[in-house]
């Protein structure tokens, strides 16, 4: 599967890692909804760290969509909330 | 996470709906990509400029801190401990601001590096899109072309979303820094930190008074000696050459 870490590019992660990532992803989402900054940070570091360690960077010239997109490592809880709202950062895309 | 992917996907599909002829879409999309790349480059350039400005501000604060320390030494040498303490207190205030500013600059430097890498990835993807688009145009059959176009457009749009966000985040950080620099200016205006752009401030003036005074005292003393008058600190019976006053 292809995973993007925002600001870092895309990684290819073996299908075997999918379950693990989805589990962390679930915790990340509940922490955000609960407004629990501590758990959010912990889960985010774990997810990003896992992808960096277990994944292989995708060549820059590969044109493919990601299956999963993780916020940047230094994303705050507040930023993440904005990111997931419809008026987040994702406006400039029009290519 | 799925939600995020959905937003990206929706934005990308808009591009594909724009033109009926896939070949036209490809060329249009490529032109748009080149324009957007220019925006990213501009964003990066602005970021570099702001960082330089912040660095200059930090350099000036650093110089100001050194100046305060020098003032404290001068005041101590002149025997005015109160003035020395005051100079050191101001130095401490400045150093506090400096620490915050320095860590923000370091953080911004890191952002800039990441953004430069991201821009390069984007450029590689645009180039890949350009060559893929020529291949797709040459082999155009409606059904297969749509799939390939969709893949390529999705991949590149995601990259644009990513870089666009990175630029936005870096700009936010720069704004925070500028707000901080603005707050510093207010501190200077309010007198909590004196304006280090003027050549003389109150500590300078008072230091000058202290040194002026001791210099005047010294000259007075020399004059008195030449005229054979008794110095106020010395007992009249002291012989010439004995410097230690006997109280």
PDB file of C-alpha atoms in Angstrom, chain A residues 4-10 22 25 28-29 59-66 68-76 79 82-86 89-95, chain B residues 1-5 7-8 11 15 18 29 32-33 36 111 114 118 121 124-125 128-129 132 151-152 154-162 164-166 168-169 172-173:
ATOM      1  CA  UNK A   4       1.887   9.623   2.289  1.00  0.00           C
ATOM      2  CA  UNK A   5       3.324  11.479   5.242  1.00  0.00           C
ATOM      3  CA  UNK A   6       2.413  15.084   4.659  1.00  0.00           C
ATOM      4  CA  UNK A   7       5.434  17.162   3.769  1.00  0.00           C
ATOM      5  CA  UNK A   8       7.645  14.067   3.456  1.00  0.00           C
ATOM      6  CA  UNK A   9       6.364  12.351   0.339  1.00  0.00           C
ATOM      7  CA  UNK A  10       5.055   8.852  -0.326  1.00  0.00           C
ATOM      8  CA  UNK A  22      -5.124   0.929  10.577  1.00  0.00           C
ATOM      9  CA  UNK A  25      -4.953   5.287  12.609  1.00  0.00           C
ATOM     10  CA  UNK A  28      -5.246   8.753  16.115  1.00  0.00           C
ATOM     11  CA  UNK A  29      -8.783   9.517  15.031  1.00  0.00           C
ATOM     12  CA  UNK A  59      10.527   7.418  -6.454  1.00  0.00           C
ATOM     13  CA  UNK A  60       9.596  11.081  -6.979  1.00  0.00           C
ATOM     14  CA  UNK A  61       8.561  10.505 -10.596  1.00  0.00           C
ATOM     15  CA  UNK A  62       5.936   7.872  -9.722  1.00  0.00           C
ATOM     16  CA  UNK A  63       2.446   9.282 -10.253  1.00  0.00           C
ATOM     17  CA  UNK A  64       0.080   7.453  -7.969  1.00  0.00           C
ATOM     18  CA  UNK A  65      -2.536   8.231  -5.337  1.00  0.00           C
ATOM     19  CA  UNK A  66      -2.006   7.235  -1.716  1.00  0.00           C
ATOM     20  CA  UNK A  68      -3.487   6.499   3.416  1.00  0.00           C
ATOM     21  CA  UNK A  69      -2.369  10.032   4.222  1.00  0.00           C
ATOM     22  CA  UNK A  70      -0.806  10.838   7.570  1.00  0.00           C
ATOM     23  CA  UNK A  71      -0.450  14.382   8.919  1.00  0.00           C
ATOM     24  CA  UNK A  72       3.098  15.730   9.284  1.00  0.00           C
ATOM     25  CA  UNK A  73       5.000  14.607  12.363  1.00  0.00           C
ATOM     26  CA  UNK A  74       4.769  18.037  14.028  1.00  0.00           C
ATOM     27  CA  UNK A  75       1.037  18.522  13.473  1.00  0.00           C
ATOM     28  CA  UNK A  76      -0.738  19.827  16.554  1.00  0.00           C
ATOM     29  CA  UNK A  79      -4.083  21.848  13.256  1.00  0.00           C
ATOM     30  CA  UNK A  82      -8.674  22.155  10.935  1.00  0.00           C
ATOM     31  CA  UNK A  83      -7.159  19.743   8.448  1.00  0.00           C
ATOM     32  CA  UNK A  84     -10.111  17.425   8.744  1.00  0.00           C
ATOM     33  CA  UNK A  85     -12.704  20.138   8.553  1.00  0.00           C
ATOM     34  CA  UNK A  86     -13.845  21.150   5.075  1.00  0.00           C
ATOM     35  CA  UNK A  89      -5.472  23.585   4.355  1.00  0.00           C
ATOM     36  CA  UNK A  90      -6.372  21.633   1.281  1.00  0.00           C
ATOM     37  CA  UNK A  91      -7.779  24.506  -0.756  1.00  0.00           C
ATOM     38  CA  UNK A  92      -4.921  25.301  -3.134  1.00  0.00           C
ATOM     39  CA  UNK A  93      -5.329  22.045  -5.076  1.00  0.00           C
ATOM     40  CA  UNK A  94      -6.604  22.612  -8.568  1.00  0.00           C
ATOM     41  CA  UNK A  95      -4.163  20.807 -10.790  1.00  0.00           C
TER      42      UNK A  95
ATOM     43  CA  UNK B   1      -7.638   9.267   7.544  1.00  0.00           C
ATOM     44  CA  UNK B   2     -10.213   8.060   5.045  1.00  0.00           C
ATOM     45  CA  UNK B   3     -11.871  11.420   5.249  1.00  0.00           C
ATOM     46  CA  UNK B   4      -8.702  13.146   4.168  1.00  0.00           C
ATOM     47  CA  UNK B   5      -8.380  10.852   1.184  1.00  0.00           C
ATOM     48  CA  UNK B   7     -11.283  15.364   0.132  1.00  0.00           C
ATOM     49  CA  UNK B   8      -8.233  14.895  -2.053  1.00  0.00           C
ATOM     50  CA  UNK B  11     -10.659  17.898  -5.713  1.00  0.00           C
ATOM     51  CA  UNK B  15     -10.052  18.645 -12.940  1.00  0.00           C
ATOM     52  CA  UNK B  18     -13.397  20.261 -16.794  1.00  0.00           C
ATOM     53  CA  UNK B  29      -3.743  20.133 -16.507  1.00  0.00           C
ATOM     54  CA  UNK B  32      -2.054  24.456 -14.609  1.00  0.00           C
ATOM     55  CA  UNK B  33       0.659  22.409 -12.937  1.00  0.00           C
ATOM     56  CA  UNK B  36       1.045  26.120  -9.548  1.00  0.00           C
ATOM     57  CA  UNK B 111      10.689  23.696   7.310  1.00  0.00           C
ATOM     58  CA  UNK B 114      11.596  20.077   3.771  1.00  0.00           C
ATOM     59  CA  UNK B 118       9.002  18.703  -1.601  1.00  0.00           C
ATOM     60  CA  UNK B 121       9.602  15.912  -5.780  1.00  0.00           C
ATOM     61  CA  UNK B 124       9.963  15.359 -10.882  1.00  0.00           C
ATOM     62  CA  UNK B 125       6.271  14.441 -10.883  1.00  0.00           C
ATOM     63  CA  UNK B 128       6.749  12.455 -15.363  1.00  0.00           C
ATOM     64  CA  UNK B 129       3.234  13.740 -16.059  1.00  0.00           C
ATOM     65  CA  UNK B 132       3.038  10.234 -19.668  1.00  0.00           C
ATOM     66  CA  UNK B 151      -4.180   7.804 -12.203  1.00  0.00           C
ATOM     67  CA  UNK B 152      -1.693  10.430 -13.299  1.00  0.00           C
ATOM     68  CA  UNK B 154      -4.676  11.910  -8.949  1.00  0.00           C
ATOM     69  CA  UNK B 155      -1.037  11.276  -8.176  1.00  0.00           C
ATOM     70  CA  UNK B 156       0.049  14.727  -9.114  1.00  0.00           C
ATOM     71  CA  UNK B 157      -2.846  16.542  -7.472  1.00  0.00           C
ATOM     72  CA  UNK B 158      -2.093  14.849  -4.206  1.00  0.00           C
ATOM     73  CA  UNK B 159       1.476  16.073  -4.462  1.00  0.00           C
ATOM     74  CA  UNK B 160       0.228  19.610  -5.072  1.00  0.00           C
ATOM     75  CA  UNK B 161      -2.067  19.395  -2.082  1.00  0.00           C
ATOM     76  CA  UNK B 162       0.848  18.273   0.032  1.00  0.00           C
ATOM     77  CA  UNK B 164       0.543  23.632  -0.907  1.00  0.00           C
ATOM     78  CA  UNK B 165      -0.105  22.715   2.678  1.00  0.00           C
ATOM     79  CA  UNK B 166       3.572  22.695   3.532  1.00  0.00           C
ATOM     80  CA  UNK B 168       0.881  27.316   4.097  1.00  0.00           C
ATOM     81  CA  UNK B 169       2.265  25.915   7.337  1.00  0.00           C
ATOM     82  CA  UNK B 172       1.881  30.540   9.291  1.00  0.00           C
ATOM     83  CA  UNK B 173       5.077  30.016  11.227  1.00  0.00           C
TER      84      UNK B 173
END
